[in-house]
């Protein structure tokens, strides 16, 4: 928490480098690490910092519009995969620019920030424009493909797993783009209903046409999501299961991380994951998948994941807790928490792994305590690892501060600040009062 708090920009013009302020790795660049790993921490601890981090994204919206244009798209904005001033700084496009999911990650982060804070002023002043421009980009990038039942397909992209590149219909990307389009449509409708003049001004500013809204909804409703009926798992992308599984048995320990020992073109031929991809989508869009589905996907993808990225183990810890693998959850958590203390990735000399540090917080709050939010309701499914006596933390949610304390005798929730609130504890509704 110290690293996160001290590393974050707070002026709306700066953000959080992947290595915090601790080293030269990644040249101080900002990535999706902020929106998907660090902003969740700030949302529940210092939402004013989340707002500033998102304002930074608004500040580089013009550069992102230019980038979309440069890539050949007349409408919308494409955020840079890695950047400081908004210009794309990734030198290797298959694992850089092709990670278009950054647009959906930013939109998702706006949605989550809004859910926690209900900060309408932010949405009107900054959020809506970013949402409209990112939604527009998906419409330009993808298309309705006849051979796929006229579903909306997004081809030639790279998902979060950087060991598979330039594929059609990456499951994570399509699920998150769907969410981006759906939420943007809802925000546009809400603005038209409640703030018509502001909506009109914004539409004029960005030349938004009325039929674009319907296209967003149609593309979201018709989004293609790759699923394998035989294995009953979500496929990481259209062609992922057609590949051989990487030969893990004959890969010596010293050949990890794979990216420094094998050519990318070799790695891309196989089923092998550097980090959570489909499993991450199932954490983020949790309520959309059954527990059995999450378990099947967890089993499949865990077996082929190397965790060569520091963004991986925290997500596997959280999802292991959810599907009932508590021992695995604990082991992944300990590696997450100790990553830079023990130099587990072998590169702490280049700086700490800031997203992983946020992942440590998430590992306790979303992992062991099972915190989720859905439809504006906060829920917990607390679990205490055998080796622990207790753990406790505070969360901010909708202008309340709640203390959660999990110990050998059970769980205690205390409303420290704000009005009474209904929460869910292991499936049971309870009201927290002062
Ligand atoms: O953003 C990450 C990416 O997901 C994996 N490689 C490192 C980047 C920076 O942390």
Short mmCIF file of N, CA and C and ligand atoms in Angstrom, two decimals, residues 18 26 31-33 81 99 160 162 274-275 309-311 355, ligand 1:
data_model
loop_
_atom_site.label_atom_id
_atom_site.label_comp_id
_atom_site.label_asym_id
_atom_site.label_seq_id
_atom_site.Cartn_x
_atom_site.Cartn_y
_atom_site.Cartn_z
N UNK A 18 4.71 1.25 -14.25
CA UNK A 18 4.59 -0.18 -13.90
C UNK A 18 5.54 -0.56 -12.76
N UNK A 26 10.82 -0.69 -17.75
CA UNK A 26 9.72 -0.13 -18.55
C UNK A 26 9.77 1.39 -18.68
N UNK A 31 0.79 1.47 -18.10
CA UNK A 31 0.12 0.40 -18.85
C UNK A 31 -1.31 0.22 -18.31
N UNK A 32 -1.98 -0.83 -18.79
CA UNK A 32 -3.30 -1.21 -18.24
C UNK A 32 -3.18 -1.63 -16.78
N UNK A 33 -1.96 -1.84 -16.32
CA UNK A 33 -1.71 -2.21 -14.93
C UNK A 33 -2.48 -1.28 -13.99
N UNK A 81 -0.73 1.44 -25.79
CA UNK A 81 -0.49 0.31 -24.88
C UNK A 81 0.47 0.71 -23.76
N UNK A 99 -2.68 -4.98 -28.40
CA UNK A 99 -3.43 -5.21 -27.15
C UNK A 99 -4.50 -4.11 -27.02
N UNK A 160 -4.55 -10.30 -23.12
CA UNK A 160 -3.59 -10.10 -22.03
C UNK A 160 -2.42 -11.09 -22.07
N UNK A 162 0.50 -12.51 -23.33
CA UNK A 162 1.45 -12.06 -24.36
C UNK A 162 2.22 -13.20 -25.01
N UNK A 274 1.36 -16.75 -20.62
CA UNK A 274 2.30 -16.01 -19.77
C UNK A 274 1.59 -15.57 -18.49
N UNK A 275 0.26 -15.35 -18.63
CA UNK A 275 -0.49 -14.75 -17.52
C UNK A 275 -1.97 -15.04 -17.68
N UNK A 309 4.57 -13.48 -16.30
CA UNK A 309 4.22 -12.09 -16.01
C UNK A 309 3.86 -11.97 -14.54
N UNK A 310 4.26 -10.84 -13.95
CA UNK A 310 3.99 -10.62 -12.52
C UNK A 310 2.51 -10.30 -12.28
N UNK A 311 1.74 -10.15 -13.35
CA UNK A 311 0.32 -9.81 -13.18
C UNK A 311 -0.56 -11.05 -13.04
N UNK A 355 1.76 -3.49 -10.12
CA UNK A 355 0.45 -4.13 -10.29
C UNK A 355 0.34 -5.33 -9.36
O1 LIG B 1 1.19 -4.66 -18.61
C1 LIG B 1 2.07 -5.70 -18.35
C2 LIG B 1 1.75 -6.87 -19.27
O2 LIG B 1 0.46 -7.37 -19.04
C3 LIG B 1 2.76 -7.97 -19.09
N1 LIG B 1 4.10 -7.47 -19.35
C4 LIG B 1 4.45 -6.38 -18.45
C5 LIG B 1 3.50 -5.21 -18.53
C6 LIG B 1 3.86 -4.12 -17.52
O3 LIG B 1 3.72 -4.56 -16.21
#
